[in-house]
Amino acid sequence: MNDSAPTPASRRARVRAPELIGRGGWLNTGGEEPTLADLRGKIVLLDFWTFCCINCLHVLDELRELEEKHRDTLVIVGVHSPKFVHEAEHQAVVDAVERYEVHHPVLDDPDLATWKQYAVRAWPTLVVIDPEGYVVAQHAGEGHANAIRTLVEELEAEHEAKGTLRRGDGPYVPPEPVATDLRFPGKAVLLESGNFLVSDTTRHQLVELAEDGETVVRRIGGPGEFREPQGLTVLPDGKVVVADTVHHALQLFDPATGAVERIAGTGTQWWQGSPTSGPALETDLSSPWDVAWWQGKVWIAMAGVHQLWTYDPKTRTVEVAAGTTNEGLVDGPAAEAWFAQPSGLAATPDRLWIADSETSALRWIDTEGVVHTAVGTGLFDFGHRDGDAGQALFQHPLGVTALPDGSVAVSDTYNHSLRRYDPATGEVTTLATDLREPSDAVLVGDDIVVVESARHRLTRLRLPEEAVRVEAVAHRTRREATEIAPGRLRLDVIFQAPAGQKLDERYGPSTRLLVSSTPPELLRGGEGTGTDLFRDLELNPEVTEGVLHVSAMAASCDDDPANEYPACHVHQQDWGVPVKVTDGGVARLPLILAGMDA
């Protein structure tokens, strides 16, 4: 469905908002447990998120200005809805709320109870509830901040006039700050001096620590210079490239002088249609999470768009090196490969190793530009299982470290473990457990120093000769499958352009739809790319369950003929919809990109 005429507030469908329930309880409310009745009179924006999801983190940043500007009328409620088992742990949610500076109430919903009540299908999803308690809009994915701002202003005016708007403070109560030398550190490198340089992510700075890994030598930067920095790599001249994640940039730090200089990125997030190569300081990036020096260039794990990019210091240019921007696990030539939030890199002479976090995979690219998978099967399978790499499992790894014998250590973040993969034997073992969200590790002689992100410290371990034995555990993402009827399935992506906007068709079609499936045999027809936001899919009668992968994009611009340069906005989302084919199933699958399904 593709409708460029938005529905006026007065004629919106009246759907009563279900109550907010979650076994994990509430955070950022000072111990109170607000209900929708308590929030009556406020505009409520539900943000269904999970902290592993880079798109969810983008939306948190998109909403900050809106949250601040409308603080007396708008209450944002984060509904934390986990994908991974670790994300269902209450303390992990507490940590994530601090780590990502979430300044609104958060409902911890480990069983996806509220997710199911609101029929949510994707992370992130935003639901707007009016001051009388009715759902008036739903948006999936990124790029909706302007549409929601317009809707909030419209609802303010409408309910001010009706007398149903209540101004004043919302239920947010900030937690007490905690004093530690580091706060959710992300990555670390060893400097030529023997000291460690650590990205102190939540405090938006770099911290140099002495050789003991504890004593603070100096702090570099702050929110003005860095914004949630992550990856670090030392160049041959001793300078350090920093992945400045939320600034969508690369910075160059000189340990000798303390100077910091931006070398790539504009500060604006890359969107579909933006240049994929060009002068480094004129080309947008998207959440660079790690960097590595390999084959004379800086390689960038571009988590925000599921790609690898490179920065060439000689030409001062950047370009895409691997990945299509589609999220998933597909090997092969770099230009055709799919990644899912690549978040850790490690270089050896003949391989660049990649921790591909959302597929819980360890992957690598060779010097010929071909992508391979060592461990991992896709977006929905994860766990803690050692043994042959073909059946071994990780859970959302964020870091990888090359070891002297040709093997690699994997910071298996959500398993709180350090794992090892040996290409010579094809075996996966566990080196250490009882870590807390390890996100990187640095080799120092016979020791390995692990960044224990959620314990706010570096931890030194002796590389063990014997692997630790652990009980094997396997998981699948816990989402109920949608029951669909055999034969033909109508797929409708609902998109209604925001008030005052129209579809941007100045340069051709303004919408794009990409459909695929796991296993590929699930679909007999309808897969591939097109410009309509609807598709008739033909199901294979011999395949009874699987996952439909749907990626949709729509661009809209201000609808004002007098404006020569209208502001334009891109809305995009990827869905992975588990499906089960059954005679009593539905023949139509609606996915809401923006608006309401009539």
XYZ file of C-alpha atoms in Angstrom:
598
model
C 0.000 0.000 0.000
C 1.340 3.387 -0.948
C -0.634 6.453 0.099
C 0.795 9.941 -0.044
C -2.248 11.632 1.512
C -1.977 11.587 5.321
C -5.094 11.145 7.406
C -6.054 14.271 9.403
C -5.900 13.862 13.170
C -9.654 14.290 13.470
C -10.355 11.283 11.200
C -7.778 8.801 12.487
C -8.891 5.292 13.408
C -9.630 5.065 17.137
C -7.700 2.108 18.518
C -7.388 1.923 22.310
C -3.768 1.436 23.391
C -3.136 -1.835 25.278
C -1.638 -1.576 28.782
C 2.163 -1.614 29.214
C 3.299 -4.819 30.921
C 6.760 -6.304 31.360
C 8.076 -8.810 33.874
C 11.358 -6.916 34.232
C 9.612 -3.818 35.591
C 10.430 -0.147 35.070
C 13.711 1.771 34.893
C 14.273 5.532 35.155
C 11.079 6.110 37.160
C 12.423 6.271 40.725
C 10.731 2.988 41.611
C 7.280 3.996 40.337
C 5.371 1.776 37.883
C 3.377 4.113 35.612
C 0.279 2.912 33.770
C -1.308 4.368 30.660
C -3.968 5.863 32.949
C -1.190 7.725 34.791
C 0.008 9.081 31.440
C -3.438 10.227 30.270
C -3.234 13.816 29.032
C 0.273 13.274 27.646
C 1.320 12.315 24.145
C 3.048 8.949 24.608
C 5.647 7.613 22.189
C 6.488 3.931 22.651
C 9.933 3.013 21.334
C 10.192 -0.775 20.928
C 13.953 -1.385 20.978
C 16.628 -3.861 21.918
C 20.145 -2.805 22.775
C 21.981 -5.017 20.253
C 20.247 -3.272 17.349
C 22.175 -0.472 15.622
C 18.991 0.897 14.039
C 17.461 1.154 17.527
C 20.498 3.155 18.680
C 20.114 5.449 15.654
C 16.469 6.077 16.630
C 17.462 6.879 20.230
C 19.684 9.628 18.818
C 17.021 10.783 16.331
C 14.531 11.288 19.177
C 16.748 13.292 21.553
C 15.898 16.725 20.130
C 12.172 15.927 20.016
C 12.284 14.648 23.590
C 13.949 17.815 24.847
C 11.755 20.250 22.914
C 8.425 18.682 23.959
C 9.377 17.486 27.431
C 6.247 18.995 29.060
C 3.749 17.305 26.705
C 5.513 14.202 25.350
C 6.512 11.091 27.304
C 8.784 8.660 25.476
C 8.677 5.137 26.908
C 11.326 2.681 25.788
C 9.842 -0.832 25.658
C 12.890 -3.090 25.779
C 12.057 -6.199 23.744
C 15.026 -8.613 23.577
C 16.317 -10.537 20.578
C 19.171 -12.373 22.317
C 18.966 -14.369 25.559
C 21.460 -12.045 27.236
C 19.226 -9.059 26.470
C 16.472 -10.626 28.591
C 18.667 -10.280 31.708
C 17.453 -7.335 33.770
C 20.945 -6.118 34.721
C 21.922 -6.080 31.051
C 18.999 -3.746 30.332
C 19.993 -1.543 33.308
C 23.511 -1.353 31.859
C 22.262 -0.553 28.348
C 20.021 2.266 29.584
C 23.055 3.932 31.179
C 25.452 3.015 28.361
C 23.308 4.659 25.683
C 22.150 7.591 27.849
C 18.451 6.800 27.668
C 16.767 9.760 29.385
C 13.196 8.479 29.580
C 11.311 5.659 31.335
C 12.070 2.141 30.098
C 9.832 -0.901 30.512
C 11.827 -4.151 30.644
C 9.684 -6.676 28.746
C 11.795 -9.873 28.544
C 8.836 -12.037 27.469
C 7.783 -9.665 24.633
C 4.349 -9.317 26.253
C 3.795 -5.686 25.242
C 5.480 -6.335 21.865
C 2.773 -8.956 21.162
C -0.063 -6.720 22.431
C 0.938 -4.044 19.915
C 1.561 -6.599 17.104
C 5.112 -5.296 16.605
C 7.172 -7.109 13.958
C 10.493 -5.272 13.862
C 13.146 -3.446 15.851
C 12.841 -0.490 16.111
C 9.116 0.297 16.014
C 7.577 3.563 17.229
C 3.937 3.816 18.317
C 2.241 7.164 19.060
C -0.604 7.280 21.636
C -2.709 10.431 21.909
C -3.596 12.146 25.230
C -6.903 10.241 25.367
C -5.140 6.859 25.192
C -5.664 5.919 21.533
C -3.015 4.645 19.104
C -2.756 7.125 16.242
C 0.387 6.111 14.343
C 2.997 3.407 13.985
C 6.433 3.670 12.351
C 9.076 0.996 11.788
C 12.768 1.643 11.211
C 14.711 4.865 10.962
C 14.100 8.315 9.522
C 10.733 9.119 11.120
C 11.774 11.883 13.555
C 10.424 14.670 11.350
C 7.099 12.898 10.796
C 6.699 12.297 14.532
C 7.612 15.909 15.334
C 4.891 17.087 12.953
C 2.378 14.671 14.489
C 3.287 15.697 18.058
C 2.756 19.374 17.214
C -0.567 18.531 15.571
C -1.696 16.514 18.613
C -0.607 19.306 20.977
C -2.785 21.820 19.134
C -5.742 19.468 18.811
C -5.812 18.388 22.473
C -4.983 21.844 23.817
C -8.138 23.020 22.072
C -10.155 20.072 23.438
C -8.815 20.555 26.958
C -7.391 17.029 27.023
C -3.677 17.982 27.018
C -1.843 17.929 30.359
C 1.413 19.857 30.570
C 4.114 19.323 33.189
C 6.862 16.907 34.146
C 6.680 13.290 33.074
C 7.609 10.192 35.103
C 11.355 10.226 34.221
C 13.701 10.087 37.221
C 17.450 9.934 36.386
C 19.524 7.272 38.171
C 22.371 8.192 40.495
C 25.728 8.511 38.658
C 28.458 5.966 39.488
C 32.154 6.852 39.849
C 34.572 4.591 37.938
C 37.716 5.366 35.912
C 36.108 3.891 32.775
C 32.405 3.684 31.901
C 31.402 1.007 29.388
C 34.727 1.012 27.516
C 34.466 -0.246 23.939
C 37.853 -1.058 22.401
C 41.550 -0.818 23.281
C 44.945 -0.767 21.548
C 48.542 -0.977 22.742
C 50.519 2.218 22.082
C 54.213 2.291 21.175
C 54.912 3.458 24.740
C 53.495 0.214 26.163
C 50.459 2.057 27.540
C 46.883 1.233 26.592
C 44.533 3.568 24.773
C 40.872 2.812 25.534
C 37.689 4.204 24.012
C 35.686 5.238 27.082
C 32.450 5.050 25.169
C 29.740 6.333 27.506
C 31.874 9.271 28.667
C 32.662 10.208 25.044
C 36.439 10.239 25.481
C 39.651 8.290 25.099
C 41.588 7.246 28.194
C 45.285 6.384 28.231
C 46.135 3.825 30.905
C 49.595 2.839 32.134
C 51.049 -0.608 31.422
C 49.197 -2.008 34.450
C 45.937 -1.368 32.619
C 44.533 0.507 35.621
C 46.389 3.776 36.282
C 44.957 6.716 34.347
C 47.678 8.657 32.503
C 45.411 11.149 30.704
C 41.937 11.666 29.272
C 41.427 12.909 25.721
C 38.359 14.661 24.342
C 34.785 14.686 25.555
C 31.283 15.038 24.022
C 32.428 17.895 21.791
C 35.230 15.901 20.185
C 33.874 12.336 20.404
C 30.418 10.786 20.669
C 30.401 7.165 21.834
C 33.789 6.304 20.294
C 34.461 2.618 19.687
C 37.181 1.137 17.457
C 40.862 2.101 17.478
C 43.763 1.157 15.231
C 47.410 2.231 15.338
C 48.863 3.404 12.011
C 52.459 2.685 10.977
C 53.460 6.219 12.086
C 52.096 5.663 15.615
C 48.996 7.807 15.246
C 45.629 6.266 16.108
C 42.440 6.224 14.016
C 39.274 6.365 16.129
C 35.831 5.164 15.023
C 33.707 8.056 16.311
C 30.503 6.083 16.145
C 27.652 8.503 16.857
C 29.418 11.366 15.055
C 29.550 9.031 11.996
C 33.191 9.957 11.528
C 36.811 8.849 11.809
C 39.158 10.914 13.992
C 42.944 10.862 14.018
C 44.614 11.059 17.445
C 48.329 11.844 17.793
C 49.619 10.391 21.098
C 52.740 12.579 20.853
C 50.902 15.917 20.764
C 47.414 15.020 21.996
C 45.885 16.556 18.865
C 42.590 15.207 17.481
C 41.590 15.774 13.843
C 38.601 14.526 11.865
C 39.778 12.660 8.760
C 36.561 11.119 7.392
C 32.812 11.661 7.578
C 30.669 14.770 7.568
C 28.915 14.225 10.894
C 25.742 13.284 8.998
C 24.528 9.698 8.833
C 24.745 7.894 5.462
C 21.376 7.062 3.873
C 20.407 5.031 0.827
C 21.230 7.114 -2.230
C 24.191 8.892 -0.622
C 27.606 8.594 -2.336
C 29.443 5.336 -1.645
C 32.888 6.778 -2.375
C 34.604 10.124 -2.578
C 36.696 12.655 -0.644
C 36.724 11.406 2.936
C 35.634 14.654 4.563
C 32.760 15.119 2.099
C 31.281 11.607 2.280
C 28.734 10.503 4.898
C 29.431 7.434 7.064
C 27.067 5.399 9.279
C 28.035 4.258 12.779
C 31.612 3.088 12.173
C 32.175 0.575 14.999
C 35.734 -0.677 14.475
C 38.789 0.052 12.350
C 41.877 -1.947 11.316
C 45.012 -1.225 9.303
C 45.219 -3.786 6.463
C 46.844 -3.741 3.038
C 47.807 -0.073 3.221
C 44.337 1.213 4.140
C 42.129 1.715 7.175
C 39.283 -0.799 6.989
C 36.044 0.288 8.637
C 33.352 -1.968 10.129
C 30.386 0.196 9.097
C 27.838 -1.299 11.487
C 25.102 1.181 10.569
C 24.788 -0.056 6.981
C 26.111 -3.649 7.281
C 29.190 -3.029 5.136
C 32.976 -2.721 5.193
C 34.444 0.522 3.899
C 38.047 1.692 3.494
C 39.860 4.965 4.090
C 42.997 5.613 2.039
C 45.304 8.051 3.871
C 47.282 8.758 0.675
C 44.314 9.943 -1.380
C 42.147 10.909 1.637
C 39.192 9.101 0.115
C 36.693 6.548 1.387
C 34.743 3.873 -0.481
C 32.633 0.769 0.055
C 34.805 -2.349 0.102
C 32.269 -5.115 0.833
C 28.558 -5.589 1.466
C 25.323 -4.527 -0.215
C 23.637 -2.831 2.830
C 21.273 -5.831 3.025
C 21.390 -7.412 6.491
C 22.156 -11.105 6.689
C 24.848 -13.727 6.118
C 25.827 -14.236 2.485
C 29.377 -15.126 1.435
C 31.099 -14.649 -1.904
C 32.602 -11.720 -3.841
C 32.813 -8.598 -1.659
C 30.314 -6.627 -3.737
C 27.664 -9.361 -3.287
C 28.236 -10.307 0.365
C 25.760 -9.534 3.153
C 26.803 -8.588 6.690
C 24.836 -7.813 9.848
C 26.338 -5.087 12.021
C 30.041 -5.878 11.609
C 31.509 -4.671 14.914
C 35.049 -6.050 15.298
C 38.062 -6.302 12.966
C 41.495 -7.936 13.213
C 44.116 -7.995 10.470
C 46.656 -10.687 9.587
C 48.786 -10.624 6.406
C 46.351 -12.744 4.382
C 42.991 -12.186 6.135
C 40.834 -9.499 7.675
C 38.769 -11.134 10.415
C 35.280 -9.770 11.139
C 33.044 -10.151 14.188
C 29.617 -9.951 12.525
C 27.510 -9.356 15.601
C 23.874 -9.716 14.543
C 24.536 -13.059 12.821
C 26.635 -14.168 15.823
C 29.296 -14.995 13.254
C 33.058 -14.952 12.749
C 33.843 -14.119 9.142
C 36.844 -13.089 7.062
C 37.730 -11.482 3.762
C 40.759 -12.660 1.799
C 43.248 -10.665 -0.273
C 41.237 -11.488 -3.414
C 38.167 -9.738 -1.980
C 36.095 -12.841 -1.246
C 34.080 -13.071 1.977
C 33.981 -16.351 3.956
C 32.211 -17.501 7.135
C 34.136 -19.518 9.730
C 31.424 -19.754 12.411
C 27.745 -18.785 12.236
C 24.629 -19.546 10.200
C 22.409 -16.450 10.165
C 20.379 -13.859 12.020
C 18.356 -16.157 14.255
C 20.678 -18.893 15.578
C 23.078 -18.288 18.459
C 24.323 -19.885 21.668
C 27.474 -21.118 23.400
C 28.673 -24.313 21.759
C 32.262 -25.420 21.169
C 33.615 -28.035 18.777
C 33.617 -28.186 15.003
C 33.113 -24.720 13.508
C 30.238 -25.965 11.350
C 28.033 -26.428 14.421
C 29.705 -24.047 16.922
C 27.744 -21.050 18.203
C 28.511 -17.530 19.465
C 26.110 -14.917 20.869
C 26.534 -11.391 19.445
C 30.356 -11.116 19.414
C 31.753 -7.568 19.191
C 35.513 -8.166 19.003
C 38.136 -10.349 17.346
C 41.889 -10.505 18.065
C 44.577 -12.239 15.986
C 46.807 -14.613 17.981
C 50.430 -15.500 17.150
C 49.662 -19.099 16.087
C 47.248 -18.032 13.336
C 44.115 -18.579 15.411
C 41.853 -15.787 16.641
C 40.298 -14.901 19.989
C 36.661 -13.815 19.770
C 35.150 -11.486 22.359
C 31.876 -13.391 22.633
C 30.033 -10.486 24.190
C 26.619 -11.826 25.150
C 28.103 -15.146 26.353
C 30.466 -13.207 28.689
C 33.298 -15.314 27.304
C 36.532 -15.268 25.337
C 36.440 -17.920 22.614
C 39.067 -19.203 20.160
C 38.776 -20.342 16.568
C 41.670 -22.259 14.984
C 41.595 -22.272 11.151
C 44.093 -25.144 11.101
C 41.735 -27.543 12.889
C 38.375 -25.852 12.285
C 37.687 -26.088 16.035
C 36.102 -23.563 18.409
C 37.053 -23.621 22.106
C 36.387 -21.420 25.125
C 39.408 -19.640 26.629
C 37.729 -17.851 29.551
C 34.296 -17.352 31.091
C 32.942 -15.067 33.857
C 33.743 -11.935 31.904
C 31.053 -9.245 31.621
C 30.176 -8.203 28.065
C 33.726 -8.410 26.689
C 33.922 -6.205 23.600
C 37.606 -6.366 22.581
C 40.946 -7.883 23.582
C 44.601 -6.888 23.136
C 47.553 -9.246 22.971
C 50.407 -8.294 25.335
C 53.209 -10.854 25.310
C 51.825 -14.134 26.671
C 48.815 -12.357 28.136
C 45.582 -11.165 26.621
C 43.973 -8.030 28.050
C 40.184 -8.089 27.710
C 37.935 -5.020 27.622
C 35.228 -6.022 30.121
C 32.756 -3.420 29.000
C 30.016 -3.963 31.598
C 32.565 -4.205 34.455
C 34.138 -0.929 33.307
C 37.707 -2.249 33.299
C 40.502 -4.045 31.492
C 41.147 -7.605 32.697
C 44.484 -9.357 32.127
C 44.410 -13.101 31.463
C 47.185 -15.585 30.788
C 46.441 -17.250 27.472
C 45.503 -20.756 28.607
C 46.987 -23.789 26.920
C 43.943 -25.843 27.787
C 40.506 -24.686 26.722
C 37.802 -24.180 29.319
C 34.982 -26.729 29.097
C 31.452 -25.304 29.008
C 28.019 -26.838 28.715
C 26.749 -26.454 25.163
C 23.706 -24.218 24.734
C 21.860 -23.383 21.511
C 19.153 -20.743 21.052
C 16.887 -19.305 18.400
C 15.427 -15.818 18.496
C 12.161 -16.115 20.423
C 9.465 -14.644 18.228
C 6.210 -16.379 17.394
C 5.929 -17.341 13.753
C 3.186 -15.698 11.682
C 0.887 -18.390 10.318
C 0.376 -17.915 6.584
C -1.794 -19.816 4.141
C -0.192 -21.942 1.409
C -0.144 -20.687 -2.169
C -0.047 -16.937 -2.738
C 0.758 -14.378 -0.050
C 0.042 -10.680 -0.530
C 2.782 -8.551 1.049
C 1.790 -4.929 1.765
C 4.238 -2.400 3.167
C 2.137 0.474 4.507
C 3.635 3.922 4.053
C 1.762 7.197 4.469
C 3.849 10.295 3.877
C 3.909 12.592 6.927
C 1.580 15.601 7.063
C 2.790 18.352 4.716
C 4.920 15.942 2.670
C 4.590 13.951 -0.532
C 6.553 11.139 -2.105
C 9.801 12.396 -3.631
C 9.586 11.397 -7.293
C 11.859 14.078 -8.768
C 14.519 11.537 -9.731
C 12.384 8.473 -10.405
C 10.574 6.058 -8.068
C 10.664 7.122 -4.423
C 10.105 3.652 -2.974
C 12.032 0.388 -3.000
C 11.158 -3.118 -1.832
C 13.550 -6.057 -1.553
C 12.259 -9.539 -0.639
C 14.163 -12.763 0.021
C 13.769 -15.785 2.282
C 15.555 -18.312 4.471
C 15.677 -20.973 3.234
C 15.661 -19.574 -0.318
C 13.379 -22.471 -1.348
C 10.524 -20.984 0.763
C 9.658 -18.663 -2.143
C 8.819 -19.895 -5.617
C 8.169 -16.378 -6.869
C 8.149 -12.755 -5.765
C 11.695 -12.478 -4.466
C 14.011 -9.701 -5.648
C 13.923 -5.913 -5.898
C 11.137 -3.635 -7.146
C 9.762 -0.140 -6.708
C 6.205 -0.956 -5.557
C 5.552 -1.318 -1.825
C 3.425 -4.410 -2.411
C 4.251 -7.822 -3.790
C 2.455 -11.107 -4.514
C 4.624 -13.909 -3.183
C 4.288 -17.529 -4.282
C 5.079 -20.034 -1.532
C 6.679 -23.420 -2.090
C 4.245 -26.112 -0.867
C 7.171 -28.351 0.109
C 8.597 -25.812 2.641
C 6.452 -25.347 5.745
C 8.438 -22.753 7.715
C 11.172 -20.165 7.347
C 11.887 -16.442 7.493
C 10.784 -13.746 5.064
C 13.379 -10.962 4.734
C 11.800 -7.685 3.675
C 13.641 -4.400 3.188
C 11.629 -1.261 2.373
C 12.597 2.341 1.696
C 10.480 5.416 0.968
C 11.547 9.028 0.428
C 9.280 12.018 1.029
C 9.738 15.779 0.675
C 7.979 18.922 1.894
C 4.898 19.517 -0.270
C 5.236 23.248 -0.876
C 5.458 24.363 -4.539
C 6.915 27.709 -3.442
C 9.917 26.032 -1.791
C 12.687 25.565 -4.365
C 14.737 23.376 -1.976
C 12.252 21.213 -0.014
C 13.523 19.223 2.966
C 13.490 15.510 2.173
C 13.499 12.476 4.448
C 14.311 8.815 3.901
C 12.331 6.178 5.823
C 13.706 2.646 5.821
C 13.376 -0.640 7.660
C 14.410 -4.293 7.409
C 12.085 -7.014 8.678
C 12.857 -10.672 9.350
C 9.432 -12.287 9.739
C 9.364 -15.933 10.946
C 6.507 -17.684 9.127
C 4.792 -21.059 9.328
C 2.673 -22.316 6.415
C -0.664 -23.699 7.606
C -4.139 -24.099 6.113
C -5.655 -21.689 8.641
C -3.060 -18.993 8.026
C -3.466 -15.489 6.620
C -3.216 -14.671 2.915
C -2.033 -11.086 3.497
C 1.006 -9.863 5.445
C 0.934 -6.125 6.273
C 4.174 -4.492 7.458
C 3.911 -0.909 8.665
C 6.711 1.430 7.606
C 4.711 4.545 8.576
C 1.034 5.103 9.265
C -1.781 2.718 10.130
C -3.055 -0.374 8.308
C -6.602 0.472 7.222
